[in-house]
Phi, psi and omega in degrees: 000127154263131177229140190261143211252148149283090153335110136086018185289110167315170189334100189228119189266318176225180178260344164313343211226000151301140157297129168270140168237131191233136172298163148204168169334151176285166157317114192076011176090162214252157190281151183293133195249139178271100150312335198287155210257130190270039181297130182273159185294144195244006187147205203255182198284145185300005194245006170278332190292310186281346195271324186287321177314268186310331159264353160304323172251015151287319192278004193266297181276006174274315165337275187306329194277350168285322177307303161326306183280005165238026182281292156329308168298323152301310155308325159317304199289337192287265169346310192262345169289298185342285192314315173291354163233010175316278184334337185278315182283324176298325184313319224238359160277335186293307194296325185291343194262308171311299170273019191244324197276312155297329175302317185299319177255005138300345169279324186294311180287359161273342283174319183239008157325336189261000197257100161329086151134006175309149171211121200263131140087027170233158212290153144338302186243100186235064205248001172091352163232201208232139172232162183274210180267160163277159198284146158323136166223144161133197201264010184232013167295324183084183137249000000 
């Protein structure tokens, strides 16, 4: 508040009796002032963030769970071709075992003609039970 003193003001007796003079606003008010701390937008909002976050990885783990299944399918498919030509391939590890095994004691019965009472292809210790094998023994046997 201001007050102004006039010299020479007609009855003016006191300072009670000064006129007051007060600023006030201009006509229709002062423009409005922004006080609000003015911060720029840095990116999008946290539930935009989350959102998009949460369908990259549904599509992500539907991705993967499809992958899975054909993963699985294929594998399946792989498995029944084996299992369908498994018979074929054991026929035919048996004839190699057959004839690998007759090549062996015709090599065994040549190799042992001079040894009196040898019998090829029959076991060494044919002692009538079952013993288990014996353990390595030396220093390059392992244990």
């Amino acid at each position: 508040m201001t007050e102004t003193l006039r010299r020479g003001y007609p009855g003016m007796k006191s300072i009670k009796d000064m006129p007051v003079l007060q600023d006030g606003p201009p006509p229709g008010g002062f423009p409005s002032v922004r006080y609000a701390r003015r911060i720029p937008s840095t990116g999008p909002a946290g539930f935009t963030l989350f959102a998009v976050t949460a369908s990259i990885m549904a599509y992500g783990f539907i991705k993967v769970g499809q992958t899975n299944h054909e993963r699985r399918a294929a594998k399946a498919e792989k498995k029944a071709a084996r299992f369908a030509i498994m018979p074929i391939l054991q026929a035919e590890e048996d004839r190699r075992y057959v004839q690998a095994n007759e090549a062996f004691i015709r090599k065994e019965k040549e190799l042992m003609k001079n040894v009196p009472g040898y019998k090829a292809g029959e076991q060494l210790y044919s002692g009538g039970r079952w013993m288990p094998p014996a353990p390595r023994v030396g220093a390059w046997g392992g244990a």
